[in-house]
Structures are given as C-alpha cells and as structure tokens.
Amino acid sequence: MDRTVDPGRTSPFHWNEEVRPGLRVAFTAVAAGNLALHVGDDPDAVRQSRRRLEAALGIRAESLRFMSQTHSDRVALLGASDRAGRVPPDADAMVSATGSEPLAVLVADCVPIVLADADPDDGGTGATAVVHAGRAGVANGIVVKAVGELRRRGAGTITAWIGPSVCGSCYEVPDAMMIELAREIPVAASRTPAGTAALDLPAAVRHQLAQGGVTVEELRGAASSCTQENTALFSHRREPGAGRLAGLVWRP
C-alpha cells in the first residue's frame, strides 16, 4: 500500500500511511503549523493551517472534525444529526460509526490514539475513532470507554495506532503521582535517566488497548515519537504554550 514515512522537517506529517485500501492514518509535525484554537495563536492563522492540512489530506475544506478536549472521560458519537452545526463536541474521544467523517485529535505531549474497525467488506463496521489520553485520561479510562463504544456499535477487529507523545523517560512527575497511577496500571511506572519518578503513558495506553482486545500497529519508519526529545514535534513540557499536532484518520 502507498506509504509516506519519516518525511523530514519540511513535511506536514510525522507519519502518514494508507493503512487499508481507502483508509489513511497520520500524525502531523511542527511543519503543519499549530492546529489548536486554544493556545493563544491568531485564530485566522490556525484556521489557515487547518485548511492547508485538509488540502493535503485531499478532503473538503472544513470537513475535519475536532473536539473540545478537557481531559474528560466523555466519548462523542458523530452522525448525520450533528453534521449541520459542526460544533466541536466536549469530549476526549470521538467515534464515527461508519468511518465517513474525517477525525482529528490534538496533543502536545499527551497520547493521540487512532482506532479503526475492520471494513464492511471484511465483516466489520468501518467505524473509526480518535482518543486524547493524558495522565488524567489514562486514569479515568477514556481509552477503555472509546473501545467500549466501538464494541457497542458492533466493532469486532479493532486496530490502533499510537502517535507521538512524551516518553516514559521524559515525563517526570512527583513520586505520589506515579504511585497513584501505577496502583491501577503497573506498567505506567517509569524512571527518568536521573532516577526520578516518571510515567510511561504510551505503555499504559498499550496495556489498556490490549485489555480491550485491540491490536496496535507500529508507525513503521517514523522518526522519534517522543515529543519532548524531537523538536519537529510540539511539546508543551519543552515549550509551555506550544502549538498542537494532530492525530488523523480519514478516507481520501
């Protein structure tokens, strides 16, 4: 299948691949511009970046669906009834029951996750979803709830793609915070190179996906996916007030 990986600092994409015929998953890089309206950038500049991204995706202008993300445990289900208003749902996971809506999740250290059920030709629903999983989201089960919503809609064979986020060696936290999350998800416990407490959110997300029977596909050929280490990615920890990159799933 057609693939574009590790495209370099001038590409809008950190990783971009046709994961199945007619279905693409991608994660943007700094070169795509800031895609978030809530970090203090000029709103017109953000909207222009979004339009350029939609053009690069080959989809209609203003068709990309975003969320109003607040580290909640809410999952929004998109459908025909909400297409007219285009108001971003107040949620941290978003499901397209048929996979027909192009979806985006915004992050700058948190874990962006794309989910997709098998296509109807392969006995699936074709449903897709995106999830925003920071420390709070991992703790409140947003990943589990998104998978559960897909299952309730008939999804059987779900595949996940985990995008760039701060890694377990870089996400330093107080000891008590690490211990609290590790009580529920032991693989979340980590250490920095200096030996201080840290959280490995990607490992925690992988654990939650595995518990839900979800297969994770690797971003083959991608550059370093640690947002704090890779300056081609936005990182709020490295640069407070940084822009946001996007995890994307769409049908061209």
CSV table of C-alpha atoms in Angstrom, one decimal:
chain,number,residue,atom,x,y,z
A,1,MET,CA,0.0,0.0,0.0
A,2,ASP,CA,1.0,3.6,-0.5
A,3,ARG,CA,3.2,4.9,2.3
A,4,THR,CA,4.9,8.1,3.3
A,5,VAL,CA,7.0,7.9,6.5
A,6,ASP,CA,9.8,9.8,8.1
A,7,PRO,CA,9.3,12.6,5.6
A,8,GLY,CA,11.6,15.2,7.2
A,9,ARG,CA,11.1,18.6,8.8
A,10,THR,CA,9.5,20.2,5.8
A,11,SER,CA,6.6,17.8,5.6
A,12,PRO,CA,3.4,18.5,7.5
A,13,PHE,CA,3.4,14.8,8.6
A,14,HIS,CA,5.4,13.0,11.2
A,15,TRP,CA,3.9,9.8,9.7
A,16,ASN,CA,1.2,9.2,7.0
A,17,GLU,CA,0.1,5.9,5.7
A,18,GLU,CA,-2.7,4.2,3.8
A,19,VAL,CA,-3.3,1.6,6.5
A,20,ARG,CA,-6.0,-0.2,4.5
A,21,PRO,CA,-7.3,0.5,0.9
A,22,GLY,CA,-9.1,3.8,1.1
A,23,LEU,CA,-8.3,4.5,4.8
A,24,ARG,CA,-5.4,6.7,6.0
A,25,VAL,CA,-3.9,7.4,9.4
A,26,ALA,CA,-1.5,10.2,10.0
A,27,PHE,CA,0.2,12.3,12.7
A,28,THR,CA,1.3,15.8,11.9
A,29,ALA,CA,4.6,17.6,12.7
A,30,VAL,CA,5.5,21.2,13.5
A,31,ALA,CA,5.7,22.0,9.8
A,32,ALA,CA,1.9,21.6,9.6
A,33,GLY,CA,1.5,24.5,11.9
A,34,ASN,CA,-0.4,24.9,15.2
A,35,LEU,CA,-3.8,23.3,14.7
A,36,ALA,CA,-5.4,24.3,18.1
A,37,LEU,CA,-7.5,27.4,18.7
A,38,HIS,CA,-7.0,27.4,22.5
A,39,VAL,CA,-3.2,28.1,22.8
A,40,GLY,CA,-3.2,31.8,22.1
A,41,ASP,CA,-2.3,31.9,18.4
A,42,ASP,CA,-4.2,34.1,15.9
A,43,PRO,CA,-7.4,32.2,15.2
A,44,ASP,CA,-7.2,33.1,11.5
A,45,ALA,CA,-3.7,31.6,11.2
A,46,VAL,CA,-4.9,28.4,12.9
A,47,ARG,CA,-7.8,28.1,10.5
A,48,GLN,CA,-5.5,28.6,7.6
A,49,SER,CA,-3.3,25.8,8.9
A,50,ARG,CA,-6.3,23.6,9.2
A,51,ARG,CA,-7.4,24.4,5.6
A,52,ARG,CA,-3.9,23.6,4.3
A,53,LEU,CA,-4.0,20.3,6.2
A,54,GLU,CA,-7.4,19.4,4.7
A,55,ALA,CA,-6.0,20.2,1.3
A,56,ALA,CA,-3.0,17.9,2.0
A,57,LEU,CA,-5.4,15.2,3.1
A,58,GLY,CA,-7.5,15.6,0.0
A,59,ILE,CA,-10.7,16.3,1.9
A,60,ARG,CA,-13.3,19.0,1.6
A,61,ALA,CA,-12.5,22.3,3.4
A,62,GLU,CA,-13.9,22.5,7.0
A,63,SER,CA,-14.9,18.8,7.0
A,64,LEU,CA,-12.2,17.7,9.5
A,65,ARG,CA,-13.9,17.1,12.9
A,66,PHE,CA,-12.2,18.4,16.0
A,67,MET,CA,-13.1,18.0,19.7
A,68,SER,CA,-13.1,20.5,22.6
A,69,GLN,CA,-10.7,18.4,24.8
A,70,THR,CA,-10.8,18.9,28.6
A,71,HIS,CA,-9.1,15.6,29.9
A,72,SER,CA,-12.6,14.2,30.4
A,73,ASP,CA,-13.9,10.7,30.1
A,74,ARG,CA,-16.6,11.6,27.5
A,75,VAL,CA,-16.9,9.9,24.2
A,76,ALA,CA,-18.8,11.7,21.4
A,77,LEU,CA,-20.6,9.7,18.7
A,78,LEU,CA,-20.8,11.5,15.4
A,79,GLY,CA,-23.6,11.0,12.9
A,80,ALA,CA,-26.0,12.6,10.4
A,81,SER,CA,-27.8,14.6,13.1
A,82,ASP,CA,-24.8,16.7,14.1
A,83,ARG,CA,-23.3,17.4,10.7
A,84,ALA,CA,-25.0,20.8,10.2
A,85,GLY,CA,-23.8,22.6,13.3
A,86,ARG,CA,-20.1,21.4,13.2
A,87,VAL,CA,-19.7,22.5,16.9
A,88,PRO,CA,-16.7,20.6,18.3
A,89,PRO,CA,-18.1,18.1,20.9
A,90,ASP,CA,-17.0,18.4,24.5
A,91,ALA,CA,-15.2,15.1,24.6
A,92,ASP,CA,-11.8,13.4,24.7
A,93,ALA,CA,-12.7,10.6,22.3
A,94,MET,CA,-14.8,10.8,19.1
A,95,VAL,CA,-16.3,8.0,17.1
A,96,SER,CA,-17.5,7.9,13.5
A,97,ALA,CA,-19.9,5.0,13.4
A,98,THR,CA,-19.3,4.4,9.7
A,99,GLY,CA,-15.9,5.9,9.4
A,100,SER,CA,-17.2,8.5,6.9
A,101,GLU,CA,-16.2,11.6,8.9
A,102,PRO,CA,-12.5,12.6,8.9
A,103,LEU,CA,-11.4,12.9,12.6
A,104,ALA,CA,-8.7,14.8,14.4
A,105,VAL,CA,-7.3,14.7,18.0
A,106,LEU,CA,-4.9,17.4,19.2
A,107,VAL,CA,-1.9,16.8,21.5
A,108,ALA,CA,1.4,18.3,22.6
A,109,ASP,CA,2.7,15.6,25.0
A,110,CYS,CA,-0.5,13.6,25.7
A,111,VAL,CA,-1.0,10.4,23.7
A,112,PRO,CA,-3.0,10.6,20.5
A,113,ILE,CA,-4.7,7.3,19.5
A,114,VAL,CA,-6.5,6.4,16.3
A,115,LEU,CA,-8.8,3.4,16.3
A,116,ALA,CA,-10.4,1.6,13.3
A,117,ASP,CA,-12.7,-1.4,13.0
A,118,ALA,CA,-12.4,-3.8,10.0
A,119,ASP,CA,-14.1,-2.6,6.8
A,120,PRO,CA,-17.5,-3.9,5.9
A,121,ASP,CA,-16.0,-6.0,3.1
A,122,ASP,CA,-14.1,-7.8,5.8
A,123,GLY,CA,-17.0,-8.3,8.2
A,124,GLY,CA,-16.5,-5.1,10.2
A,125,THR,CA,-18.4,-1.8,10.6
A,126,GLY,CA,-15.8,0.5,9.1
A,127,ALA,CA,-16.1,2.6,12.3
A,128,THR,CA,-13.2,4.9,13.3
A,129,ALA,CA,-12.3,6.9,16.4
A,130,VAL,CA,-9.7,9.2,17.9
A,131,VAL,CA,-8.7,9.5,21.5
A,132,HIS,CA,-6.8,12.1,23.7
A,133,ALA,CA,-5.1,10.3,26.6
A,134,GLY,CA,-3.1,12.4,29.0
A,135,ARG,CA,-2.4,11.3,32.6
A,136,ALA,CA,-6.0,12.1,33.6
A,137,GLY,CA,-7.4,10.3,30.6
A,138,VAL,CA,-5.4,7.2,31.2
A,139,ALA,CA,-6.6,7.3,34.8
A,140,ASN,CA,-10.3,7.9,34.1
A,141,GLY,CA,-10.4,5.2,31.4
A,142,ILE,CA,-11.0,7.3,28.2
A,143,VAL,CA,-9.2,4.6,26.1
A,144,VAL,CA,-11.3,1.8,27.6
A,145,LYS,CA,-14.5,3.8,27.1
A,146,ALA,CA,-13.7,4.6,23.4
A,147,VAL,CA,-13.1,0.9,22.7
A,148,GLY,CA,-16.3,0.1,24.5
A,149,GLU,CA,-18.3,2.5,22.4
A,150,LEU,CA,-16.9,0.9,19.2
A,151,ARG,CA,-17.8,-2.6,20.6
A,152,ARG,CA,-21.3,-1.4,21.4
A,153,ARG,CA,-21.6,-0.3,17.7
A,154,GLY,CA,-20.7,-3.8,16.5
A,155,ALA,CA,-16.9,-3.4,16.0
A,156,GLY,CA,-15.1,-6.7,16.2
A,157,THR,CA,-11.5,-6.5,14.9
A,158,ILE,CA,-10.2,-3.1,16.2
A,159,THR,CA,-6.7,-1.8,15.3
A,160,ALA,CA,-5.0,1.1,17.0
A,161,TRP,CA,-2.2,3.5,16.0
A,162,ILE,CA,-0.5,5.4,18.8
A,163,GLY,CA,1.0,8.7,17.9
A,164,PRO,CA,3.8,10.9,19.2
A,165,SER,CA,3.8,11.8,22.9
A,166,VAL,CA,6.2,12.4,25.8
A,167,CYS,CA,8.0,9.1,26.5
A,168,GLY,CA,8.4,7.3,29.9
A,169,SER,CA,11.9,8.6,30.3
A,170,CYS,CA,11.0,12.2,29.9
A,171,TYR,CA,7.6,12.5,31.7
A,172,GLU,CA,8.9,13.3,35.2
A,173,VAL,CA,6.3,13.5,37.9
A,174,PRO,CA,6.1,13.6,41.7
A,175,ASP,CA,6.5,10.2,43.4
A,176,ALA,CA,3.0,10.2,44.7
A,177,MET,CA,1.5,10.8,41.2
A,178,MET,CA,3.5,7.9,39.8
A,179,ILE,CA,2.5,5.6,42.6
A,180,GLU,CA,-1.2,6.5,42.3
A,181,LEU,CA,-1.5,5.6,38.6
A,182,ALA,CA,0.8,2.6,39.0
A,183,ARG,CA,-1.6,1.1,41.5
A,184,GLU,CA,-4.1,0.6,38.7
A,185,ILE,CA,-1.7,0.2,35.8
A,186,PRO,CA,1.7,-1.0,37.0
A,187,VAL,CA,3.4,-0.6,33.5
A,188,ALA,CA,2.7,3.2,33.9
A,189,ALA,CA,5.6,3.4,36.4
A,190,SER,CA,8.8,4.7,35.0
A,191,ARG,CA,12.0,6.5,35.8
A,192,THR,CA,14.0,9.3,34.2
A,193,PRO,CA,17.7,8.8,33.4
A,194,ALA,CA,18.3,10.6,36.7
A,195,GLY,CA,16.3,8.0,38.6
A,196,THR,CA,13.3,10.3,39.5
A,197,ALA,CA,9.7,9.2,39.2
A,198,ALA,CA,8.1,9.3,35.8
A,199,LEU,CA,5.0,8.0,34.0
A,200,ASP,CA,5.1,5.9,30.8
A,201,LEU,CA,1.7,6.9,29.3
A,202,PRO,CA,2.3,5.1,25.9
A,203,ALA,CA,2.9,1.8,27.9
A,204,ALA,CA,-0.2,2.4,29.9
A,205,VAL,CA,-2.3,3.1,26.8
A,206,ARG,CA,-0.9,-0.1,25.2
A,207,HIS,CA,-1.9,-2.1,28.3
A,208,GLN,CA,-5.4,-0.7,28.2
A,209,LEU,CA,-5.8,-1.4,24.5
A,210,ALA,CA,-4.5,-5.0,25.0
A,211,GLN,CA,-7.0,-5.5,27.8
A,212,GLY,CA,-9.7,-4.5,25.3
A,213,GLY,CA,-8.6,-6.9,22.7
A,214,VAL,CA,-7.2,-4.2,20.4
A,215,THR,CA,-4.2,-4.8,18.2
A,216,VAL,CA,-1.6,-2.0,18.0
A,217,GLU,CA,0.1,-1.4,14.6
A,218,GLU,CA,3.5,0.3,14.8
A,219,LEU,CA,4.4,3.5,13.0
A,220,ARG,CA,7.0,1.8,10.8
A,221,GLY,CA,9.7,4.1,9.6
A,222,ALA,CA,8.7,7.0,11.7
A,223,ALA,CA,11.3,9.3,13.4
A,224,SER,CA,11.5,9.5,17.2
A,225,SER,CA,8.0,9.8,18.6
A,226,CYS,CA,8.9,11.5,21.9
A,227,THR,CA,7.5,15.0,21.7
A,228,GLN,CA,10.0,16.3,24.3
A,229,GLU,CA,13.0,14.9,22.5
A,230,ASN,CA,12.0,15.5,18.9
A,231,THR,CA,11.9,19.2,18.0
A,232,ALA,CA,10.0,18.5,14.9
A,233,LEU,CA,7.0,17.8,17.2
A,234,PHE,CA,5.2,20.2,19.5
A,235,SER,CA,5.8,19.7,23.2
A,236,HIS,CA,4.1,21.7,26.0
A,237,ARG,CA,6.6,20.4,28.5
A,238,ARG,CA,9.6,21.5,26.4
A,239,GLU,CA,7.9,24.8,25.4
A,240,PRO,CA,4.9,25.9,27.5
A,241,GLY,CA,2.2,27.3,25.3
A,242,ALA,CA,3.4,25.3,22.3
A,243,GLY,CA,1.1,24.5,19.4
A,244,ARG,CA,-0.7,21.2,18.9
A,245,LEU,CA,-0.1,18.4,16.5
A,246,ALA,CA,-2.9,16.2,15.2
A,247,GLY,CA,-3.7,12.5,15.0
A,248,LEU,CA,-5.9,11.9,12.0
A,249,VAL,CA,-8.0,9.2,10.4
A,250,TRP,CA,-9.8,9.8,7.1
A,251,ARG,CA,-10.9,8.4,3.8
A,252,PRO,CA,-9.4,10.4,0.8
